[in-house]
Coordinates of C-alpha atoms in Angstrom, one line a residue:
Chain A
M1 CA -55.5 33.7 26.5
N2 CA -57.1 32.3 23.4
V3 CA -54.7 30.7 21.0
T4 CA -56.0 30.3 17.6
E5 CA -54.7 27.9 15.0
Q6 CA -53.4 30.9 13.1
D7 CA -51.2 31.9 16.1
Q8 CA -49.9 28.4 16.4
L9 CA -48.9 28.2 12.7
S10 CA -47.2 31.6 12.8
Y11 CA -45.3 30.6 16.0
I12 CA -44.1 27.4 14.3
A13 CA -43.1 29.4 11.2
A14 CA -41.2 31.9 13.4
Q15 CA -39.4 29.2 15.3
A16 CA -38.5 27.5 12.0
A17 CA -37.1 30.7 10.6
D18 CA -35.1 31.4 13.7
S19 CA -33.6 28.0 13.6
R20 CA -32.7 28.5 10.0
I21 CA -31.0 31.7 10.8
N22 CA -29.1 30.0 13.6
V23 CA -28.0 27.4 11.1
E24 CA -26.7 30.0 8.8
I25 CA -25.0 32.2 11.4
E26 CA -23.7 29.7 13.9
T27 CA -23.6 26.0 13.2
E28 CA -22.8 23.4 15.7
G29 CA -21.0 20.5 14.0
M30 CA -21.8 16.9 14.7
T31 CA -19.2 14.2 15.0
L32 CA -20.1 11.0 13.4
N33 CA -18.1 7.8 14.1
I34 CA -18.1 5.4 11.2
G35 CA -16.8 2.0 12.1
P36 CA -14.7 0.2 13.2
Q37 CA -17.2 -2.4 12.3
H38 CA -18.9 -2.1 9.0
P39 CA -20.1 -5.1 6.9
A40 CA -18.5 -3.8 3.8
T41 CA -15.0 -2.8 5.0
H42 CA -13.3 -6.2 5.0
G43 CA -12.0 -5.5 8.4
T44 CA -11.9 -2.7 10.9
L45 CA -11.2 0.9 9.8
R46 CA -12.7 3.7 11.8
I47 CA -13.5 7.0 10.2
V48 CA -14.3 10.0 12.4
V49 CA -16.2 12.7 10.4
K50 CA -17.3 16.1 11.5
L51 CA -20.5 17.0 9.9
D52 CA -22.3 20.2 9.0
G53 CA -25.7 19.1 8.2
E54 CA -25.0 16.3 5.8
Q55 CA -21.7 17.7 4.6
V56 CA -18.4 16.5 5.9
I57 CA -16.1 19.3 7.2
A58 CA -13.3 17.1 8.3
A59 CA -12.6 13.4 8.2
E60 CA -9.9 11.4 9.9
P61 CA -9.3 7.7 9.2
I62 CA -8.1 5.9 12.3
A63 CA -6.2 2.7 11.6
G64 CA -4.4 0.2 13.7
Y65 CA -7.2 -2.1 14.8
M66 CA -5.7 -4.9 12.9
H67 CA -2.0 -4.2 13.5
R68 CA -0.3 -7.5 13.8
G69 CA 3.3 -6.4 14.0
Y70 CA 4.6 -8.2 11.0
E71 CA 7.6 -5.9 10.7
K72 CA 8.7 -6.9 14.1
L73 CA 7.9 -10.6 13.6
T74 CA 10.0 -10.8 10.5
E75 CA 13.0 -9.9 12.5
V76 CA 12.8 -13.2 14.4
R77 CA 11.8 -15.4 11.4
T78 CA 14.1 -16.9 8.8
Y79 CA 13.7 -15.7 5.2
P80 CA 11.6 -18.7 4.1
Q81 CA 9.4 -18.3 7.1
V82 CA 8.6 -14.7 6.3
T83 CA 6.5 -15.5 3.3
T84 CA 4.0 -17.3 5.6
L85 CA 3.5 -14.1 7.5
I86 CA 3.3 -11.7 4.6
N87 CA 0.6 -13.8 2.8
R88 CA -1.8 -12.3 5.3
I89 CA -1.2 -8.7 4.5
D90 CA -3.5 -8.3 1.5
W91 CA -5.5 -11.5 2.0
L92 CA -7.4 -11.3 -1.2
G93 CA -4.4 -11.3 -3.4
S94 CA -2.1 -13.2 -1.1
F95 CA 0.4 -14.7 -3.6
A96 CA 1.2 -11.2 -4.8
N97 CA 2.4 -10.2 -1.3
E98 CA 5.2 -12.8 -1.5
V99 CA 6.7 -11.8 -4.8
P100 CA 8.3 -8.4 -4.0
F101 CA 9.8 -9.8 -0.8
I102 CA 11.3 -12.8 -2.6
L103 CA 12.6 -10.6 -5.4
A104 CA 14.3 -8.4 -2.8
A105 CA 15.9 -11.4 -1.1
E106 CA 17.0 -12.7 -4.5
Q107 CA 18.5 -9.3 -5.4
L108 CA 20.5 -9.4 -2.2
M109 CA 21.6 -13.0 -2.8
E110 CA 22.2 -12.4 -6.5
V111 CA 20.1 -15.4 -7.4
E112 CA 17.9 -15.4 -10.4
A113 CA 14.8 -17.6 -10.8
P114 CA 14.8 -19.8 -13.9
P115 CA 12.5 -18.7 -16.7
R116 CA 9.8 -21.3 -16.0
A117 CA 9.6 -20.2 -12.4
R118 CA 9.5 -16.6 -13.5
W119 CA 6.5 -17.4 -15.8
I120 CA 4.6 -19.4 -13.3
R121 CA 5.2 -16.7 -10.7
T122 CA 3.8 -14.2 -13.1
I123 CA 0.7 -16.4 -13.8
L124 CA 0.0 -16.8 -10.1
F125 CA 0.7 -13.1 -9.5
E126 CA -1.9 -12.2 -12.2
L127 CA -4.4 -14.8 -10.9
S128 CA -4.2 -13.2 -7.5
R129 CA -4.9 -9.8 -9.1
I130 CA -7.9 -11.2 -10.9
S131 CA -9.3 -12.9 -7.8
N132 CA -8.8 -9.7 -5.8
L133 CA -10.2 -7.3 -8.3
T134 CA -13.1 -9.6 -9.1
L135 CA -14.3 -9.3 -5.6
F136 CA -13.8 -5.5 -5.7
L137 CA -16.1 -5.3 -8.8
G138 CA -18.9 -7.1 -6.9
D139 CA -18.2 -5.3 -3.6
M140 CA -18.5 -1.9 -5.2
G141 CA -22.0 -2.9 -6.3
I142 CA -23.1 -4.0 -2.9
Q143 CA -21.8 -0.9 -1.2
L144 CA -24.0 1.2 -3.5
G145 CA -27.0 -1.1 -2.8
A146 CA -26.8 -3.5 -5.7
M147 CA -27.0 -7.0 -4.3
T148 CA -26.5 -9.1 -7.4
P149 CA -22.9 -8.3 -8.4
V150 CA -21.3 -9.5 -5.2
F151 CA -22.9 -12.9 -5.6
Y152 CA -21.7 -13.2 -9.1
A153 CA -18.2 -12.1 -7.9
F154 CA -18.0 -14.7 -5.2
R155 CA -19.2 -17.3 -7.7
D156 CA -16.7 -16.6 -10.4
R157 CA -13.8 -15.8 -8.1
E158 CA -14.1 -19.4 -6.8
H159 CA -12.9 -20.7 -10.2
V160 CA -9.7 -18.6 -10.0
L161 CA -9.2 -19.7 -6.3
N162 CA -9.6 -23.3 -7.4
Q163 CA -6.8 -22.9 -9.9
I164 CA -4.6 -21.3 -7.3
E165 CA -5.4 -24.0 -4.8
S166 CA -4.6 -26.9 -7.2
V167 CA -1.1 -25.5 -7.7
T168 CA -0.3 -24.2 -4.2
G169 CA -2.5 -26.1 -1.9
G170 CA -4.0 -23.0 -0.4
R171 CA -6.9 -20.8 -1.5
F172 CA -5.8 -17.8 0.4
H173 CA -2.4 -18.4 1.8
P174 CA -0.4 -20.2 -0.8
N175 CA 3.1 -19.7 0.7
F176 CA 4.4 -20.9 -2.7
D177 CA 7.2 -18.5 -3.7
R178 CA 10.7 -19.5 -2.7
I179 CA 14.0 -17.7 -3.0
G180 CA 15.3 -18.9 -6.3
G181 CA 12.1 -20.1 -7.8
I182 CA 8.8 -21.7 -6.7
K183 CA 8.0 -24.7 -4.6
D184 CA 6.6 -27.0 -7.2
D185 CA 5.7 -27.4 -10.9
L186 CA 2.2 -27.1 -12.2
P187 CA -0.1 -30.1 -11.9
A188 CA -1.3 -32.0 -14.9
G189 CA -4.3 -30.5 -16.7
W190 CA -3.9 -27.2 -14.9
I191 CA -3.3 -25.1 -18.0
D192 CA -6.7 -26.2 -19.5
G193 CA -8.5 -25.6 -16.3
T194 CA -7.0 -22.1 -16.0
R195 CA -8.1 -21.3 -19.6
S196 CA -11.7 -22.2 -18.8
A197 CA -11.5 -20.2 -15.6
M198 CA -10.3 -17.2 -17.6
T199 CA -13.2 -17.6 -20.0
R200 CA -15.5 -17.4 -17.1
I201 CA -13.8 -14.3 -15.7
A202 CA -14.1 -12.6 -19.1
E203 CA -17.8 -13.4 -19.1
F204 CA -18.0 -12.0 -15.6
C205 CA -16.5 -8.7 -16.7
D206 CA -19.1 -8.4 -19.4
Q207 CA -21.9 -9.1 -16.9
M208 CA -20.5 -6.5 -14.5
E209 CA -20.4 -4.0 -17.3
A210 CA -24.0 -4.8 -18.2
L211 CA -25.2 -4.8 -14.6
L212 CA -23.4 -1.7 -13.3
L213 CA -21.9 0.5 -15.9
N214 CA -25.1 1.0 -17.8
N215 CA -27.1 1.5 -14.6
E216 CA -28.3 5.0 -14.1
I217 CA -28.2 4.9 -10.3
F218 CA -24.7 3.5 -10.3
E219 CA -23.5 6.2 -12.7
S220 CA -25.2 9.1 -10.8
R221 CA -23.7 7.9 -7.5
T222 CA -20.2 7.5 -8.8
R223 CA -19.7 10.1 -11.6
G224 CA -18.0 13.2 -10.2
I225 CA -17.9 11.8 -6.7
G226 CA -14.6 11.9 -4.9
V227 CA -12.5 13.5 -7.7
I228 CA -8.8 13.2 -7.1
P229 CA -6.6 15.3 -9.5
A230 CA -3.4 13.8 -10.7
D231 CA -1.0 16.1 -8.9
I232 CA -2.8 15.5 -5.5
A233 CA -2.8 11.8 -6.1
L234 CA 1.0 11.9 -6.8
S235 CA 1.8 14.1 -3.8
Y236 CA -0.1 11.8 -1.5
G237 CA 1.8 8.8 -2.8
M238 CA -1.1 6.9 -4.3
S239 CA -0.5 4.0 -6.5
G240 CA -2.1 1.4 -8.6
A241 CA -5.5 1.7 -10.2
N242 CA -6.3 4.7 -8.0
L243 CA -3.4 6.6 -9.6
R244 CA -4.3 5.4 -13.1
A245 CA -7.9 6.5 -12.6
S246 CA -6.5 10.0 -12.1
G247 CA -4.9 9.9 -15.5
V248 CA -1.3 9.1 -14.5
D249 CA 0.1 6.5 -16.9
W250 CA 2.1 4.5 -14.4
D251 CA 2.2 0.8 -14.0
L252 CA 5.1 -1.0 -12.3
R253 CA 4.4 -4.1 -14.4
R254 CA 5.5 -2.1 -17.4
D255 CA 7.7 0.6 -15.7
G256 CA 9.2 -1.4 -12.8
G257 CA 12.0 -3.9 -12.5
D258 CA 12.6 -7.1 -14.5
G259 CA 11.6 -9.7 -11.8
L260 CA 8.5 -10.9 -13.6
A261 CA 7.7 -11.7 -17.2
Y262 CA 5.4 -8.8 -18.1
K263 CA 7.8 -7.1 -20.5
E264 CA 7.6 -10.1 -22.9
L265 CA 3.9 -9.8 -23.3
D266 CA 1.4 -7.7 -25.3
W267 CA -0.9 -5.9 -23.0
K268 CA -2.1 -2.4 -22.2
V269 CA -2.1 0.0 -19.2
W270 CA -5.5 1.5 -18.9
T271 CA -6.0 5.0 -17.5
H272 CA -9.0 7.2 -17.1
P273 CA -8.9 11.0 -17.1
D274 CA -11.7 11.8 -14.6
G275 CA -10.3 10.7 -11.3
D276 CA -13.7 10.1 -9.8
S277 CA -15.2 7.0 -8.2
F278 CA -16.5 5.8 -11.5
A279 CA -13.0 6.1 -13.1
R280 CA -11.6 3.9 -10.3
F281 CA -14.2 1.3 -10.9
W282 CA -13.8 1.4 -14.6
V283 CA -10.0 1.1 -14.5
R284 CA -10.2 -1.9 -12.3
L285 CA -12.7 -3.5 -14.6
Q286 CA -10.4 -3.1 -17.5
E287 CA -7.5 -4.4 -15.5
V288 CA -9.3 -7.6 -14.8
R289 CA -9.9 -8.0 -18.6
E290 CA -6.3 -7.2 -19.2
G291 CA -5.3 -9.7 -16.6
V292 CA -7.3 -12.4 -18.4
K293 CA -5.4 -11.5 -21.6
I294 CA -2.0 -11.6 -19.8
V295 CA -2.8 -15.0 -18.2
E296 CA -3.9 -16.5 -21.6
Q297 CA -0.6 -15.3 -23.2
L298 CA 1.4 -16.6 -20.4
L299 CA -0.3 -20.0 -20.6
D300 CA 0.6 -20.2 -24.3
G301 CA 4.3 -19.9 -23.7
I302 CA 5.5 -21.3 -20.4
P303 CA 9.1 -22.2 -21.0
S304 CA 10.4 -25.6 -20.0
G305 CA 13.1 -26.2 -17.5
P306 CA 13.6 -26.4 -13.8
V307 CA 11.5 -24.3 -11.3
M308 CA 14.2 -23.8 -8.8
A309 CA 17.6 -22.2 -9.1
K310 CA 20.5 -23.6 -7.2
V311 CA 20.3 -22.1 -3.7
P312 CA 21.8 -23.4 -0.5
R313 CA 19.5 -25.4 1.8
I314 CA 20.0 -23.0 4.7
I315 CA 19.5 -19.6 3.3
K316 CA 21.8 -16.9 4.6
V317 CA 21.4 -13.6 2.8
P318 CA 24.5 -11.5 2.4
P319 CA 24.6 -8.1 4.1
G320 CA 23.1 -5.2 2.2
E321 CA 19.8 -3.4 1.6
A322 CA 17.3 -3.8 -1.2
W323 CA 14.1 -2.1 -2.1
V324 CA 11.8 -3.9 -4.5
E325 CA 8.4 -2.7 -5.5
T326 CA 5.8 -4.5 -7.7
E327 CA 2.4 -3.6 -9.0
N328 CA 0.1 -5.5 -6.6
P329 CA -3.7 -5.7 -6.9
L330 CA -4.1 -2.8 -4.6
G331 CA -1.2 -0.7 -5.9
A332 CA 2.5 -0.5 -5.4
M333 CA 3.8 -2.8 -2.8
G334 CA 7.4 -2.5 -1.7
Y335 CA 9.8 -4.3 0.6
Y336 CA 12.8 -2.6 2.0
V337 CA 15.0 -5.4 3.3
V338 CA 18.1 -4.8 5.3
S339 CA 20.3 -7.9 5.8
K340 CA 23.1 -8.4 8.3
G341 CA 24.2 -11.6 6.8
E342 CA 22.2 -13.8 9.1
L343 CA 19.4 -16.3 8.9
V344 CA 16.8 -13.7 9.7
P345 CA 16.3 -10.3 8.1
F346 CA 17.6 -7.4 10.1
R347 CA 14.7 -5.2 9.1
V348 CA 11.8 -5.5 6.7
K349 CA 9.8 -2.5 5.9
I350 CA 6.5 -3.4 4.2
R351 CA 5.3 -0.6 2.1
S352 CA 1.7 -1.5 1.5
A353 CA -0.5 0.3 -1.1
S354 CA -3.6 0.7 1.1
F355 CA -1.7 2.6 3.8
N356 CA -1.0 5.4 1.4
N357 CA -4.2 5.1 -0.5
V358 CA -6.2 5.6 2.7
S359 CA -4.1 8.6 3.8
I360 CA -5.8 10.6 1.1
A361 CA -9.2 10.0 2.7
S362 CA -9.0 13.1 4.9
W363 CA -8.4 15.2 1.8
V364 CA -10.9 13.6 -0.5
L365 CA -13.7 13.3 2.0
R366 CA -13.8 17.0 2.9
G367 CA -17.0 18.6 1.6
V368 CA -18.7 15.4 0.4
Y369 CA -22.1 14.2 1.6
V370 CA -22.5 11.3 4.0
P371 CA -23.7 8.7 1.5
D372 CA -20.8 9.5 -0.7
I373 CA -18.3 8.6 2.0
I374 CA -19.2 5.0 1.4
T375 CA -18.9 5.4 -2.4
I376 CA -15.5 7.0 -2.1
L377 CA -14.1 4.5 0.4
A378 CA -15.4 1.6 -1.7
S379 CA -13.8 3.0 -4.8
L380 CA -10.5 3.7 -3.1
Y381 CA -10.4 0.0 -2.4
F382 CA -8.3 -0.8 0.6
I383 CA -7.9 -4.0 2.5
L384 CA -7.5 -3.6 6.2
G385 CA -4.7 -6.1 6.6
D386 CA -2.9 -4.1 4.0
I387 CA -3.2 -0.8 6.0
D388 CA -2.3 -2.1 9.4
R389 CA 0.1 -4.9 8.5
Chain B
M1 CA 23.4 18.6 16.9
A2 CA 25.6 16.9 14.3
E3 CA 28.3 19.5 13.7
D4 CA 30.8 16.8 13.3
Q5 CA 28.4 15.1 10.9
D6 CA 28.4 18.2 8.8
E7 CA 32.1 18.3 8.5
A8 CA 32.1 14.6 7.7
T9 CA 29.8 14.9 4.7
P10 CA 31.9 14.7 1.6
V11 CA 29.8 17.1 -0.5
D12 CA 28.3 20.2 1.0
V13 CA 24.8 21.3 0.3
A14 CA 24.8 22.8 -3.1
P15 CA 23.7 26.4 -3.1
E16 CA 21.5 26.1 -6.2
P17 CA 20.5 22.5 -6.3
V18 CA 18.2 22.7 -9.3
E19 CA 21.2 23.5 -11.5
V20 CA 23.0 20.3 -10.5
P21 CA 20.1 17.9 -10.6
R22 CA 22.1 14.7 -10.2
A23 CA 23.9 15.9 -7.1
Y24 CA 21.2 17.2 -4.8
G25 CA 23.8 18.3 -2.4
A26 CA 24.6 14.9 -1.1
A27 CA 26.6 11.8 -2.0
I28 CA 25.3 9.4 -4.6
I29 CA 26.3 5.7 -4.9
G30 CA 25.3 3.5 -7.7
D31 CA 23.6 4.3 -11.0
D32 CA 20.2 2.7 -11.1
R33 CA 19.9 2.5 -7.3
A34 CA 20.8 6.0 -6.4
V35 CA 21.1 6.6 -2.7
L36 CA 21.7 10.0 -1.1
F37 CA 23.1 10.6 2.4
P38 CA 22.2 14.1 3.6
T39 CA 22.5 15.2 7.2
V40 CA 19.5 16.0 9.2
D41 CA 20.2 19.7 8.6
G42 CA 20.5 19.3 4.8
Y43 CA 17.5 16.8 4.6
I44 CA 14.8 19.3 3.7
E45 CA 17.0 21.1 1.1
T46 CA 17.8 17.7 -0.5
V47 CA 14.2 16.8 -0.7
E48 CA 13.2 20.2 -2.0
A49 CA 15.8 19.8 -4.7
L50 CA 14.5 16.4 -5.6
F51 CA 11.0 17.8 -5.7
A52 CA 12.0 20.7 -8.0
D53 CA 13.7 18.2 -10.2
G54 CA 10.4 16.3 -10.8
F55 CA 10.5 13.6 -8.1
N56 CA 6.8 14.1 -7.4
T57 CA 6.0 11.1 -5.3
C58 CA 7.4 10.1 -1.9
I59 CA 6.8 6.4 -2.2
D60 CA 8.0 5.4 1.2
L61 CA 9.3 6.8 4.4
T62 CA 10.6 4.5 7.1
A63 CA 13.4 4.1 9.6
V64 CA 15.9 1.4 10.6
D65 CA 17.3 0.9 14.1
Y66 CA 21.0 -0.2 13.6
L67 CA 21.6 -0.8 17.3
T68 CA 22.8 -4.4 16.8
H69 CA 24.3 -3.9 13.4
P70 CA 26.9 -1.1 13.8
G71 CA 29.3 -2.3 11.1
R72 CA 27.1 -1.6 8.1
S73 CA 28.7 -0.2 4.9
L74 CA 28.3 3.5 4.4
P75 CA 30.2 5.8 2.0
A76 CA 33.3 7.4 3.4
G77 CA 32.7 10.3 5.6
I78 CA 29.2 9.4 6.8
E79 CA 29.3 8.8 10.5
P80 CA 26.8 6.0 11.4
Q81 CA 24.2 6.7 13.9
R82 CA 21.8 4.4 15.6
L83 CA 18.7 5.4 13.7
E84 CA 18.5 5.9 10.0
L85 CA 15.6 7.5 8.2
V86 CA 15.0 5.9 4.8
V87 CA 12.9 7.9 2.3
S88 CA 12.2 6.7 -1.3
F89 CA 11.3 9.0 -4.1
L90 CA 10.0 8.3 -7.6
H91 CA 10.3 10.2 -10.8
H92 CA 7.4 9.1 -13.0
V93 CA 8.6 10.6 -16.2
R94 CA 12.3 9.6 -16.1
R95 CA 11.3 6.4 -14.3
E96 CA 14.0 7.0 -11.7
R97 CA 14.2 6.2 -8.1
V98 CA 16.2 7.9 -5.4
R99 CA 16.6 6.7 -1.8
V100 CA 17.5 9.2 0.9
R101 CA 19.2 7.8 4.0
V102 CA 19.5 10.2 6.9
Q103 CA 21.5 9.4 10.0
V104 CA 19.6 10.3 13.1
D105 CA 21.0 10.5 16.5
A106 CA 18.8 8.4 18.8
D107 CA 19.3 10.6 21.8
H108 CA 18.1 13.6 19.8
A109 CA 15.7 12.1 17.3
V110 CA 14.1 15.2 15.8
V111 CA 13.7 15.5 12.1
P112 CA 11.8 18.2 10.1
T113 CA 8.6 17.0 8.5
L114 CA 8.1 16.6 4.7
F115 CA 4.4 17.3 5.1
D116 CA 4.6 20.7 3.3
I117 CA 6.2 19.1 0.3
F118 CA 4.6 15.7 0.2
P119 CA 1.3 15.7 2.2
G120 CA 1.2 11.9 1.8
T121 CA 4.1 11.5 4.2
E122 CA 1.8 12.5 7.1
S123 CA 0.7 9.0 8.0
M124 CA 4.1 7.5 7.2
E125 CA 5.9 10.0 9.6
R126 CA 3.3 9.1 12.2
E127 CA 4.2 5.5 11.8
V128 CA 7.9 6.2 12.2
F129 CA 7.1 8.2 15.3
D130 CA 5.0 5.3 16.6
M131 CA 7.5 2.6 15.9
F132 CA 10.8 4.4 16.4
G133 CA 10.2 7.5 18.5
V134 CA 11.5 9.9 15.9
T135 CA 9.7 13.2 16.3
F136 CA 9.0 15.3 13.2
T137 CA 8.9 19.0 13.8
D138 CA 6.0 21.0 12.4
H139 CA 4.0 17.8 11.7
P140 CA 0.3 18.5 12.0
D141 CA -0.6 15.6 14.2
M142 CA 2.3 13.9 15.8
T143 CA 0.5 11.0 17.5
R144 CA 0.6 7.2 17.3
I145 CA -1.1 5.7 14.3
L146 CA -0.9 1.9 14.6
M147 CA -0.3 1.2 18.3
P148 CA -2.9 2.3 20.9
E149 CA -2.4 5.8 22.2
S150 CA -1.6 4.6 25.7
W151 CA 1.2 2.3 24.5
L152 CA 4.6 2.6 26.1
G153 CA 7.8 2.4 24.1
H154 CA 8.4 2.2 20.4
P155 CA 8.1 -1.4 19.3
L156 CA 10.4 -1.6 16.3
L157 CA 13.5 -0.4 18.3
K158 CA 16.0 -3.2 18.6
D159 CA 16.0 -3.0 22.4
Y160 CA 12.2 -3.5 22.6
A161 CA 11.6 -7.2 23.2
V162 CA 9.5 -9.2 20.8
G163 CA 7.4 -10.3 23.7
E164 CA 5.6 -13.6 24.2
I165 CA 2.5 -14.8 25.9
P166 CA 3.2 -17.9 28.0
V167 CA 1.0 -20.8 26.9
Q168 CA 0.2 -23.5 29.4
F169 CA -0.2 -26.8 27.7
K170 CA -2.3 -29.3 29.4
A171 CA -0.7 -32.6 30.3
V172 CA -1.6 -35.5 28.1
E173 CA -3.8 -37.9 29.8
R174 CA -2.7 -41.5 29.4

């Protein structure tokens, strides 16, 4: 049988048409496993997505690869020892992890930190937010293919980490907060050094804005991608900048308890009405700028006095329960501390922001395209230690 | 279960909870730190009343095993059980917090899920199942979340040992 070129072409066309019809009538999904290892996830999160073509039908985040059992470990550690462990939950803003736990213990013991300690605590709290979110701003760039921002971020974050190190002795794990105050006073010349670091961070924010926000590729890859409406964000228990990017004006620094010095300062809570990936990036950029303003104000008015209240050498916390929540870099972080009146806590529940922020992934990833998965996960901004604890 | 618990609850479940927003059909202690103590049977009604009142975020859901701490202080009429479910809610407009503490019998640890009201509790309920063995009825995916699927036992129970790995130190050579 003589097969002409014409026959071949028509055969190919018919096959192609058949396969198209098959795609429309009956599709066979593909399961794609993303992770657990990914260079940009700061740890190990696995996402299993079911795909139809390039669209996600269903996505399921699988956590637990970094579960270190801190809630169990705290039950066999004394109260001062617990801060060593919980430093490692959100490792990019580690001082901020200690604060809500210490505040909860202070609430149970009815101890109040002296004003100077409260202010230095707030400064370090805000410095950890700045160092954490600085890295996010660069990291968001590299996940979308822009190499430069992340190098700038690592370069400028180092100035903040140097300041944290010169007070606490540790870049990432300060272990500096104590029940009733802080471990030590500030070293000489620290205030001026922090001021110049803040100037650098302010410049860094302008650079990020010039590099990314005006970039057409960045805008087209983030605008309208991964939109989370406000009511969905609330019902999923989201918090922090992810919630504010959906237009909910809620910040525990302003709306929360009185443990830190934020209510005596002049600053602003930024929100964005869009709820998309761009909004989440934009809100965090403004938060770094706001953090710089907060730190500068705090540096101007550190009260004098002691940095430790009178607390017994051996800390026994009276029986009771306390729930304290603060606005950490990643969102609301809360500690539910139950005490039996012993040296060790009876139960510590660590409510970390990323655990709830990631639980929305299966909702928000439905129907998006594969490259947008990376955008959305990057903009949701989680730290794996903060999910798994 | 828990018929005796029902009788012991000081305030019965209010028939129309929305009209009495500060009661929610359960006991309240304190002003700024409001804590409710519904029974397992009245749990969903209490949460629905809270939701209708504008508590639109379930900020946390966890449990505590009180096996080695039986003498905790509870309001009169609440019979302590071994497990306690602790759920925190947040009202963004009034800036109020409410904590719901439910006594759960450890031998029959079955609690209805909040997934239909607050979908964000899905992962937190899985964590409570993983760590305490409390089963949530009608939950879409009642599996372990943090521990491996093949794990035996529920680690945060008080009768689950902390565990240790023996480390053999080498003798110092002199």
